[in-house]
CSV table of C-alpha atoms in Angstrom, one decimal:
chain,number,residue,atom,x,y,z
R,1,ALA,CA,-12.5,15.1,3.1
R,2,GLN,CA,-12.1,11.5,2.7
R,3,SER,CA,-9.5,9.3,4.9
R,4,VAL,CA,-8.3,6.6,6.6
R,5,THR,CA,-7.2,6.6,11.0
R,6,GLN,CA,-5.2,5.1,12.7
R,7,PRO,CA,-4.7,5.8,15.8
R,8,ASP,CA,-1.8,4.0,17.0
R,9,ILE,CA,1.3,4.7,16.2
R,10,HIS,CA,3.5,2.1,18.1
R,11,ILE,CA,2.2,-1.1,19.9
R,12,THR,CA,3.9,-2.9,21.9
R,13,VAL,CA,2.3,-6.8,23.6
R,14,SER,CA,3.2,-9.5,25.4
R,15,GLU,CA,3.8,-13.2,23.0
R,16,GLY,CA,0.6,-15.1,23.5
R,17,ALA,CA,-1.2,-12.0,24.1
R,18,SER,CA,-4.7,-10.7,22.4
R,19,LEU,CA,-4.3,-8.1,19.4
R,20,GLU,CA,-6.2,-5.3,18.0
R,21,LEU,CA,-5.4,-2.3,16.0
R,22,ARG,CA,-7.4,0.4,15.1
R,23,CYS,CA,-8.5,2.0,11.9
R,24,ASN,CA,-10.9,4.0,10.7
R,25,TYR,CA,-11.7,5.8,8.1
R,26,SER,CA,-13.9,8.7,6.4
R,27,TYR,CA,-15.9,7.9,3.8
R,28,GLY,CA,-19.8,8.1,3.2
R,29,ALA,CA,-20.6,4.9,1.2
R,30,THR,CA,-19.6,1.1,1.5
R,31,PRO,CA,-15.5,1.7,1.0
R,32,TYR,CA,-13.9,-1.6,0.2
R,33,LEU,CA,-11.3,-3.1,3.3
R,34,PHE,CA,-7.4,-3.7,2.7
R,35,TRP,CA,-5.0,-4.5,6.1
R,36,TYR,CA,-1.5,-5.1,4.5
R,37,VAL,CA,1.3,-6.3,7.1
R,38,GLN,CA,4.8,-5.5,6.0
R,39,SER,CA,8.1,-6.4,7.6
R,40,PRO,CA,11.2,-5.0,8.0
R,41,GLY,CA,12.9,-4.2,4.0
R,42,GLN,CA,9.6,-5.7,2.9
R,43,GLY,CA,7.2,-4.8,0.1
R,44,LEU,CA,3.6,-5.0,1.7
R,45,GLN,CA,1.8,-8.3,1.5
R,46,LEU,CA,-2.2,-8.7,2.1
R,47,LEU,CA,-3.4,-9.4,5.3
R,48,LEU,CA,-7.5,-10.0,4.9
R,49,LYS,CA,-9.8,-7.6,1.9
R,50,TYR,CA,-13.3,-6.9,2.9
R,51,PHE,CA,-15.9,-6.3,-0.5
R,52,SER,CA,-19.3,-7.4,1.8
R,53,GLY,CA,-21.3,-9.7,3.3
R,54,ASP,CA,-19.8,-10.9,7.4
R,55,THR,CA,-18.3,-8.0,8.7
R,56,LEU,CA,-16.0,-10.8,10.2
R,57,VAL,CA,-13.3,-11.1,8.3
R,58,GLN,CA,-10.8,-13.5,8.5
R,59,GLY,CA,-7.3,-13.7,6.8
R,60,ILE,CA,-3.7,-15.7,6.6
R,61,LYS,CA,-2.1,-15.5,10.0
R,62,GLY,CA,-4.2,-15.9,12.4
R,63,PHE,CA,-6.0,-12.1,11.8
R,64,GLU,CA,-9.1,-11.5,11.3
R,65,ALA,CA,-11.4,-7.8,10.9
R,66,GLU,CA,-15.2,-6.6,11.7
R,67,PHE,CA,-16.7,-4.8,9.9
R,68,LYS,CA,-18.6,-2.0,11.7
R,69,ARG,CA,-20.8,0.6,9.1
R,70,SER,CA,-21.3,2.7,12.8
R,71,GLN,CA,-18.4,3.4,13.8
R,72,SER,CA,-16.8,3.3,10.8
R,73,SER,CA,-13.9,1.1,11.8
R,74,PHE,CA,-12.0,-1.6,10.7
R,75,ASN,CA,-10.3,-3.2,13.2
R,76,LEU,CA,-7.4,-6.1,12.9
R,77,ARG,CA,-7.4,-8.9,15.9
R,78,LYS,CA,-5.5,-12.0,16.3
R,79,PRO,CA,-5.9,-14.3,19.2
R,80,SER,CA,-2.4,-15.5,20.8
R,81,VAL,CA,0.7,-12.9,19.2
R,82,HIS,CA,3.4,-14.5,18.4
R,83,TRP,CA,7.3,-13.0,18.1
R,84,SER,CA,7.1,-12.7,13.8
R,85,ASP,CA,4.1,-10.8,14.2
R,86,ALA,CA,6.5,-8.0,15.0
R,87,ALA,CA,5.7,-5.9,11.8
R,88,GLU,CA,4.0,-2.5,9.9
R,89,TYR,CA,0.6,-2.7,9.2
R,90,PHE,CA,-1.3,-0.7,7.3
R,91,CYS,CA,-5.1,-0.6,6.8
R,92,ALA,CA,-6.0,1.2,3.6
R,93,VAL,CA,-9.7,2.1,1.5
R,94,VAL,CA,-10.3,2.7,-1.8
R,95,MET,CA,-13.1,6.0,-2.2
R,96,GLY,CA,-14.5,6.8,-4.8
R,97,PHE,CA,-13.9,9.9,-6.3
R,98,SER,CA,-15.1,12.3,-8.7
R,99,GLY,CA,-13.2,11.8,-11.1
R,100,GLY,CA,-14.2,8.3,-11.4
R,101,TYR,CA,-10.6,6.6,-10.4
R,102,ASN,CA,-11.0,4.1,-7.1
R,103,LYS,CA,-7.7,4.4,-4.7
R,104,LEU,CA,-6.6,2.6,-2.6
R,105,ILE,CA,-6.0,5.1,0.7
R,106,PHE,CA,-3.6,4.4,3.6
R,107,GLY,CA,-3.4,4.8,6.9
R,108,ALA,CA,0.2,5.0,8.8
R,109,GLY,CA,0.2,2.8,10.1
R,110,THR,CA,0.8,0.8,13.6
R,111,ARG,CA,4.3,-0.1,14.4
R,112,LEU,CA,4.6,-3.9,16.5
R,113,ALA,CA,5.9,-4.6,18.7
R,114,VAL,CA,6.9,-7.9,20.3
R,115,HIS,CA,8.2,-9.0,23.6
R,116,PRO,CA,8.9,-12.0,24.4
K,1,ASP,CA,3.5,-14.1,-4.2
K,2,ALA,CA,2.5,-12.1,-7.7
K,3,GLY,CA,5.8,-11.6,-9.3
K,4,ILE,CA,6.1,-7.7,-9.6
K,5,THR,CA,10.4,-7.2,-9.3
K,6,GLN,CA,11.7,-3.5,-8.9
K,7,SER,CA,15.2,-2.2,-10.2
K,8,PRO,CA,17.2,-0.9,-8.9
K,9,ARG,CA,16.3,-2.3,-5.0
K,10,HIS,CA,18.6,0.5,-3.6
K,11,LYS,CA,20.0,4.1,-5.3
K,12,VAL,CA,22.4,6.9,-4.3
K,13,THR,CA,21.8,9.9,-7.2
K,14,GLU,CA,22.8,13.6,-6.0
K,15,THR,CA,20.2,16.7,-6.5
K,16,GLY,CA,19.6,17.9,-9.9
K,17,THR,CA,19.5,14.3,-11.3
K,18,PRO,CA,17.4,12.6,-13.9
K,19,VAL,CA,16.2,9.2,-11.8
K,20,THR,CA,14.4,6.2,-13.6
K,21,LEU,CA,13.0,3.2,-11.1
K,22,ARG,CA,11.5,-0.1,-13.8
K,23,CYS,CA,8.7,-2.1,-12.1
K,24,HIS,CA,8.3,-5.2,-13.9
K,25,GLN,CA,5.5,-7.8,-13.5
K,26,THR,CA,5.0,-11.1,-14.7
K,27,GLU,CA,1.4,-11.0,-14.8
K,28,ASN,CA,-0.1,-9.3,-17.0
K,29,HIS,CA,-2.5,-7.6,-15.0
K,30,ARG,CA,-3.4,-4.3,-16.4
K,31,TYR,CA,-3.1,-1.5,-13.9
K,32,MET,CA,-0.1,-1.3,-12.9
K,33,TYR,CA,0.9,1.5,-10.0
K,34,TRP,CA,3.1,4.2,-8.0
K,35,TYR,CA,3.5,4.4,-4.0
K,36,ARG,CA,6.3,6.2,-2.1
K,37,GLN,CA,6.8,4.9,1.4
K,38,ASP,CA,7.3,8.3,4.2
K,39,PRO,CA,6.9,7.7,7.8
K,40,GLY,CA,3.8,8.9,9.3
K,41,HIS,CA,2.0,9.3,6.0
K,42,GLY,CA,2.1,5.6,5.0
K,43,LEU,CA,2.3,5.3,1.5
K,44,ARG,CA,1.1,7.5,-1.7
K,45,LEU,CA,0.1,7.5,-4.8
K,46,ILE,CA,1.8,9.8,-7.4
K,47,HIS,CA,1.2,7.3,-10.5
K,48,TYR,CA,-0.6,5.1,-11.6
K,49,SER,CA,-1.4,3.5,-15.3
K,50,TYR,CA,-5.0,1.7,-16.3
K,51,GLY,CA,-3.1,0.2,-19.9
K,52,VAL,CA,0.1,0.2,-22.3
K,53,LYS,CA,0.8,4.6,-22.8
K,54,ASP,CA,-2.9,5.2,-20.4
K,55,THR,CA,-1.9,6.8,-17.0
K,56,ASP,CA,-3.0,9.4,-15.0
K,57,LYS,CA,-1.7,11.6,-12.4
K,58,GLY,CA,-2.2,10.4,-7.9
K,59,GLU,CA,-1.9,12.5,-5.0
K,60,VAL,CA,1.5,13.3,-5.4
K,61,SER,CA,2.7,13.7,-8.8
K,62,ASP,CA,4.7,16.6,-9.2
K,63,GLY,CA,8.3,16.4,-9.8
K,64,TYR,CA,6.8,12.9,-11.0
K,65,SER,CA,6.9,11.0,-14.8
K,66,VAL,CA,5.3,7.2,-16.0
K,67,SER,CA,5.9,5.4,-18.9
K,68,ARG,CA,4.0,1.9,-20.3
K,69,SER,CA,5.0,1.7,-23.4
K,70,LYS,CA,4.3,-2.6,-22.6
K,71,THR,CA,2.4,-4.4,-20.2
K,72,GLU,CA,4.9,-5.7,-18.1
K,73,ASP,CA,6.7,-2.8,-17.4
K,74,PHE,CA,6.1,0.3,-15.9
K,75,LEU,CA,8.6,3.6,-15.5
K,76,LEU,CA,8.6,6.4,-13.1
K,77,THR,CA,11.6,8.5,-13.5
K,78,LEU,CA,12.4,11.8,-11.3
K,79,GLU,CA,13.3,14.0,-14.0
K,80,SER,CA,15.4,16.4,-11.6
K,81,ALA,CA,16.1,14.9,-8.5
K,82,THR,CA,14.8,16.5,-5.1
K,83,SER,CA,15.7,15.6,-1.4
K,84,SER,CA,12.5,15.8,-0.8
K,85,GLN,CA,12.4,12.8,-3.0
K,86,THR,CA,14.3,10.9,-1.0
K,87,SER,CA,12.4,7.4,-0.3
K,88,VAL,CA,11.3,4.5,-0.9
K,89,TYR,CA,9.1,3.2,-3.8
K,90,PHE,CA,6.9,0.3,-4.0
K,91,CYS,CA,5.1,0.0,-7.3
K,92,ALA,CA,1.7,-2.4,-7.2
K,93,ILE,CA,-0.6,-4.2,-9.4
K,94,SER,CA,-3.7,-5.8,-9.8
K,95,ASP,CA,-6.4,-7.4,-12.2
K,96,GLN,CA,-9.5,-4.8,-11.5
K,97,ASP,CA,-9.5,-0.6,-10.5
K,98,ILE,CA,-10.9,-1.9,-6.9
K,99,GLU,CA,-9.2,-5.6,-6.5
K,100,THR,CA,-6.9,-6.1,-5.0
K,101,GLN,CA,-3.3,-4.6,-4.5
K,102,TYR,CA,0.2,-6.8,-4.4
K,103,PHE,CA,2.9,-5.2,-4.4
K,104,GLY,CA,6.7,-4.9,-5.3
K,105,PRO,CA,9.1,-5.3,-2.6
K,106,GLY,CA,10.0,-1.9,-3.4
K,107,THR,CA,13.1,0.6,-3.5
K,108,ARG,CA,14.7,3.2,-1.6
K,109,LEU,CA,16.6,6.2,-2.5
K,110,LEU,CA,18.8,8.7,-1.5
K,111,VAL,CA,18.9,11.6,-3.3
K,112,LEU,CA,22.0,14.1,-1.3
């Protein structure tokens, strides 16, 4: 079955530490990949996306993500976390379906807490 | 930020009553979507629209209907609200089918 997995429900890091949020997908072809961030009480904001080309993509707020086809992964990274990065992060994947509609499938999210 | 507004932003209603949520965009994007967000599930697609009067079901469409009579407006109706429809509802828009989706601020719905 086509799915998106974010293995970590909650992550806590210290301010200034590095961060990696994991995302794995199950899909037979090359997907379109996204990371969104949601601050409390807010909508979702796009951090970055991968459609094709260089497998290391840069996003806003100092985030980057790397597409690894062999591992079916699209992990999000940041070298130094700021307190304002505390939020919930969603990985999302467009996977083609037999009906022709390419639907955006979300992972369950990873909630990031940042200690001062 | 994409020009997307949702109304109301918060609503409390009783089981069995009809509820309509509105999504309004100023971007003239072709595609519009309704999602619901529940803990542990991320966002799940309820219905989407690929043009005026053109709509289709998503993965959790039971109990919901939609209408799109103008490019800028996409309405989500709960015909007879149930407690299981207590959720946060997000509208999204995109210019093309596989292009980036931009999200509205959400509507928090509580069904008592």
